[in-house]
Amino acid sequence: MRYAWVEDVYETADDDRGGEVRKAHCRWCLCTNGRVTGQVRYFYWDDDTSWALRAWQAVIETAQLGSGVPLASPFHHWSMKTPD
């Protein structure tokens, strides 16, 4: 799989802290296997960097995309199947 990602650092008000302005991060990742393209967006506060970067790495390392082979019918999609 191929990846491209970018990080944006900005300041924004945190409504959970009475509108306190804090530094925030946003990471965007595009990934493709040549047939299917996926996007991951990840937001975190600067204070959370110690654990947030480990979580980001785990998400990216475990990302999987479908094969791109068309289904015979929309009803063959996992979300349309009846639970066992």
PDB file of C-alpha atoms in Angstrom:
ATOM      1  CA  MET A   1       0.000   0.000   0.000  1.00  0.00           C
ATOM      2  CA  ARG A   2       1.179   3.554  -0.669  1.00  0.00           C
ATOM      3  CA  TYR A   3       0.668   6.416   1.774  1.00  0.00           C
ATOM      4  CA  ALA A   4       0.875  10.196   1.745  1.00  0.00           C
ATOM      5  CA  TRP A   5       0.141  12.259   4.808  1.00  0.00           C
ATOM      6  CA  VAL A   6       0.356  15.804   6.095  1.00  0.00           C
ATOM      7  CA  GLU A   7       0.063  17.414   9.520  1.00  0.00           C
ATOM      8  CA  ASP A   8      -1.445  20.810  10.259  1.00  0.00           C
ATOM      9  CA  VAL A   9      -0.836  22.539  13.605  1.00  0.00           C
ATOM     10  CA  TYR A  10      -3.208  25.320  14.603  1.00  0.00           C
ATOM     11  CA  GLU A  11      -4.782  27.046  17.595  1.00  0.00           C
ATOM     12  CA  THR A  12      -8.457  26.711  18.375  1.00  0.00           C
ATOM     13  CA  ALA A  13     -10.870  27.209  21.256  1.00  0.00           C
ATOM     14  CA  ASP A  14     -11.565  24.164  23.433  1.00  0.00           C
ATOM     15  CA  ASP A  15     -15.253  24.289  24.358  1.00  0.00           C
ATOM     16  CA  ASP A  16     -14.682  21.687  27.090  1.00  0.00           C
ATOM     17  CA  ARG A  17     -12.312  24.136  28.809  1.00  0.00           C
ATOM     18  CA  GLY A  18     -14.446  27.260  28.682  1.00  0.00           C
ATOM     19  CA  GLY A  19     -13.169  28.391  25.297  1.00  0.00           C
ATOM     20  CA  GLU A  20      -9.480  28.244  26.266  1.00  0.00           C
ATOM     21  CA  VAL A  21      -7.331  28.577  23.148  1.00  0.00           C
ATOM     22  CA  ARG A  22      -5.110  25.520  22.730  1.00  0.00           C
ATOM     23  CA  LYS A  23      -2.699  24.134  20.158  1.00  0.00           C
ATOM     24  CA  ALA A  24      -4.237  21.311  18.135  1.00  0.00           C
ATOM     25  CA  HIS A  25      -2.983  18.917  15.474  1.00  0.00           C
ATOM     26  CA  CYS A  26      -4.719  17.432  12.466  1.00  0.00           C
ATOM     27  CA  ARG A  27      -3.185  14.625  10.431  1.00  0.00           C
ATOM     28  CA  TRP A  28      -4.578  13.516   7.081  1.00  0.00           C
ATOM     29  CA  CYS A  29      -3.457  10.318   5.403  1.00  0.00           C
ATOM     30  CA  LEU A  30      -4.365   9.095   1.938  1.00  0.00           C
ATOM     31  CA  CYS A  31      -3.615   5.456   1.216  1.00  0.00           C
ATOM     32  CA  THR A  32      -4.085   3.387  -1.911  1.00  0.00           C
ATOM     33  CA  ASN A  33      -3.503  -0.142  -3.077  1.00  0.00           C
ATOM     34  CA  GLY A  34      -3.854   0.835  -6.732  1.00  0.00           C
ATOM     35  CA  ARG A  35      -7.565   0.043  -6.914  1.00  0.00           C
ATOM     36  CA  VAL A  36      -9.034   1.515  -3.747  1.00  0.00           C
ATOM     37  CA  THR A  37      -8.168   4.773  -1.999  1.00  0.00           C
ATOM     38  CA  GLY A  38      -8.872   5.511   1.649  1.00  0.00           C
ATOM     39  CA  GLN A  39      -8.595   8.569   3.850  1.00  0.00           C
ATOM     40  CA  VAL A  40      -7.838   8.801   7.562  1.00  0.00           C
ATOM     41  CA  ARG A  41      -8.195  12.049   9.516  1.00  0.00           C
ATOM     42  CA  TYR A  42      -6.908  12.305  13.069  1.00  0.00           C
ATOM     43  CA  PHE A  43      -7.230  15.257  15.447  1.00  0.00           C
ATOM     44  CA  TYR A  44      -5.570  15.660  18.842  1.00  0.00           C
ATOM     45  CA  TRP A  45      -4.549  18.326  21.340  1.00  0.00           C
ATOM     46  CA  ASP A  46      -0.875  19.177  21.751  1.00  0.00           C
ATOM     47  CA  ASP A  47      -1.100  18.031  25.404  1.00  0.00           C
ATOM     48  CA  ASP A  48      -2.011  14.525  24.185  1.00  0.00           C
ATOM     49  CA  THR A  49       0.980  14.075  21.864  1.00  0.00           C
ATOM     50  CA  SER A  50       2.646  11.402  24.053  1.00  0.00           C
ATOM     51  CA  TRP A  51      -0.143   8.875  23.486  1.00  0.00           C
ATOM     52  CA  ALA A  52      -1.771  10.303  20.346  1.00  0.00           C
ATOM     53  CA  LEU A  53       1.249   9.652  18.123  1.00  0.00           C
ATOM     54  CA  ARG A  54       1.370   6.006  19.225  1.00  0.00           C
ATOM     55  CA  ALA A  55      -2.329   5.681  18.399  1.00  0.00           C
ATOM     56  CA  TRP A  56      -1.807   7.328  14.984  1.00  0.00           C
ATOM     57  CA  GLN A  57       1.026   4.904  14.216  1.00  0.00           C
ATOM     58  CA  ALA A  58      -1.131   1.917  15.185  1.00  0.00           C
ATOM     59  CA  VAL A  59      -3.991   3.117  12.968  1.00  0.00           C
ATOM     60  CA  ILE A  60      -1.728   3.614   9.953  1.00  0.00           C
ATOM     61  CA  GLU A  61       0.155   0.328  10.453  1.00  0.00           C
ATOM     62  CA  THR A  62      -3.098  -1.656  10.588  1.00  0.00           C
ATOM     63  CA  ALA A  63      -4.971   0.123   7.769  1.00  0.00           C
ATOM     64  CA  GLN A  64      -6.394  -2.267   5.199  1.00  0.00           C
ATOM     65  CA  LEU A  65      -8.211  -1.609   1.947  1.00  0.00           C
ATOM     66  CA  GLY A  66     -10.489  -3.873  -0.050  1.00  0.00           C
ATOM     67  CA  SER A  67      -9.422  -5.605  -3.234  1.00  0.00           C
ATOM     68  CA  GLY A  68     -11.515  -3.388  -5.481  1.00  0.00           C
ATOM     69  CA  VAL A  69     -13.234  -6.414  -7.009  1.00  0.00           C
ATOM     70  CA  PRO A  70     -16.871  -5.434  -7.646  1.00  0.00           C
ATOM     71  CA  LEU A  71     -19.510  -7.334  -5.691  1.00  0.00           C
ATOM     72  CA  ALA A  72     -22.113  -9.324  -7.605  1.00  0.00           C
ATOM     73  CA  SER A  73     -24.822  -7.363  -5.783  1.00  0.00           C
ATOM     74  CA  PRO A  74     -24.964  -4.618  -3.141  1.00  0.00           C
ATOM     75  CA  PHE A  75     -26.510  -7.265  -0.892  1.00  0.00           C
ATOM     76  CA  HIS A  76     -23.165  -9.096  -0.813  1.00  0.00           C
ATOM     77  CA  HIS A  77     -21.645  -6.211   1.155  1.00  0.00           C
ATOM     78  CA  TRP A  78     -20.957  -7.121   4.801  1.00  0.00           C
ATOM     79  CA  SER A  79     -23.229  -4.308   6.022  1.00  0.00           C
ATOM     80  CA  MET A  80     -26.218  -5.804   4.192  1.00  0.00           C
ATOM     81  CA  LYS A  81     -25.843  -9.329   5.568  1.00  0.00           C
ATOM     82  CA  THR A  82     -28.112 -10.687   8.268  1.00  0.00           C
ATOM     83  CA  PRO A  83     -26.298 -11.170  11.602  1.00  0.00           C
ATOM     84  CA  ASP A  84     -25.691 -14.798  12.559  1.00  0.00           C
TER      85      ASP A  84
END
